[in-house]
Coordinates of C-alpha atoms in Angstrom, one line a residue:
M147 CA -332.6 59.9 3.9
S148 CA -330.3 57.2 5.6
C149 CA -326.5 56.5 5.0
A150 CA -326.7 53.0 5.6
P151 CA -323.2 52.1 3.8
C152 CA -321.4 55.0 5.6
A153 CA -322.1 54.1 9.1
V154 CA -319.4 56.5 10.5
T155 CA -318.4 59.5 8.3
P156 CA -315.0 61.3 8.4
A157 CA -317.0 64.2 10.2
M158 CA -318.4 62.0 12.6
Q159 CA -315.1 60.2 13.2
A160 CA -313.1 63.5 14.0
G161 CA -315.9 64.3 16.6
I162 CA -317.4 67.5 14.3
T163 CA -321.0 65.9 14.3
D164 CA -322.7 62.7 16.0
R165 CA -324.9 62.1 12.8
V166 CA -325.2 62.1 9.1
W167 CA -326.3 65.2 7.8
T168 CA -328.9 65.6 4.9
L169 CA -327.8 67.6 1.8
D170 CA -330.7 70.2 2.7
E171 CA -329.3 70.8 6.3
L172 CA -325.8 70.9 4.9
M173 CA -326.9 73.7 2.6
D174 CA -328.9 75.7 4.9
T175 CA -326.1 75.8 7.2
L176 CA -323.5 76.9 4.7
L177 CA -325.9 79.7 3.6
A178 CA -326.5 80.9 6.9
E179 CA -323.0 81.6 7.6
E180 CA -321.6 85.2 7.5
E181 CA -319.3 86.5 4.8
G182 CA -315.4 86.1 6.1
A183 CA -313.0 89.0 5.7
A184 CA -311.5 89.3 2.2
P185 CA -308.0 87.5 2.3
E186 CA -305.2 90.1 2.6
A187 CA -302.8 90.5 -0.7
K188 CA -299.2 89.7 0.4
P189 CA -296.2 90.2 -2.1
L190 CA -294.6 87.1 -3.3
T191 CA -291.3 85.8 -2.0
Y192 CA -288.8 83.7 -3.2
R193 CA -286.8 81.2 -1.6
E194 CA -283.2 81.1 -1.7
P195 CA -281.8 78.1 -3.3
S196 CA -280.4 75.7 -0.8
A197 CA -278.1 74.1 -3.7
R198 CA -276.2 75.0 -6.6
A199 CA -278.7 77.2 -8.8
R200 CA -278.8 79.2 -11.8
A201 CA -281.0 82.6 -11.8
L202 CA -283.9 82.6 -14.0
P203 CA -284.1 85.9 -16.1
G204 CA -286.2 88.7 -14.7
G205 CA -285.7 87.7 -11.2
R206 CA -288.5 84.8 -11.3
G207 CA -286.8 82.7 -9.3
F208 CA -283.7 79.8 -10.0
L209 CA -283.2 76.6 -11.7
R210 CA -281.6 74.2 -9.4
L211 CA -278.4 72.5 -10.8
V212 CA -278.5 68.7 -10.3
T213 CA -275.1 67.6 -10.1
E214 CA -275.4 63.9 -8.9
P215 CA -278.6 61.5 -8.8
T216 CA -281.0 62.1 -6.3
P217 CA -282.1 59.6 -3.8
A218 CA -284.8 57.8 -5.8
L219 CA -282.7 57.5 -8.6
K220 CA -279.9 55.9 -7.0
Q221 CA -282.2 53.4 -5.3
R222 CA -283.7 52.6 -8.7
R223 CA -280.0 51.9 -10.3
R224 CA -279.2 49.4 -7.6
S225 CA -282.6 47.5 -8.2
E226 CA -282.9 44.9 -10.8
P227 CA -284.2 46.3 -14.4
P228 CA -287.7 45.2 -15.4
P229 CA -288.1 42.1 -17.5
P230 CA -288.4 42.7 -21.3
A231 CA -291.6 42.8 -22.6
S232 CA -292.7 39.5 -24.5
P233 CA -293.5 40.0 -28.2
V234 CA -297.2 39.5 -29.2

């Protein structure tokens, strides 16, 4: 089974392989791999707020207080408003 429309796959472009693999080849390779070590559990850490913030109950984090518009909102205000929709 060939893959005529995809002459170069992302894996080929990245230099991982030099050909298009069949599904059987891919599954055989994946199933032949040894099982890796289980991930190590790490405690969650909360970031300290970089702007004004209010702590959430129970130490679950913080809620950032927005005192001025974000850059995206400032840009939107400067642009022209969209034209009104025409009645149908």
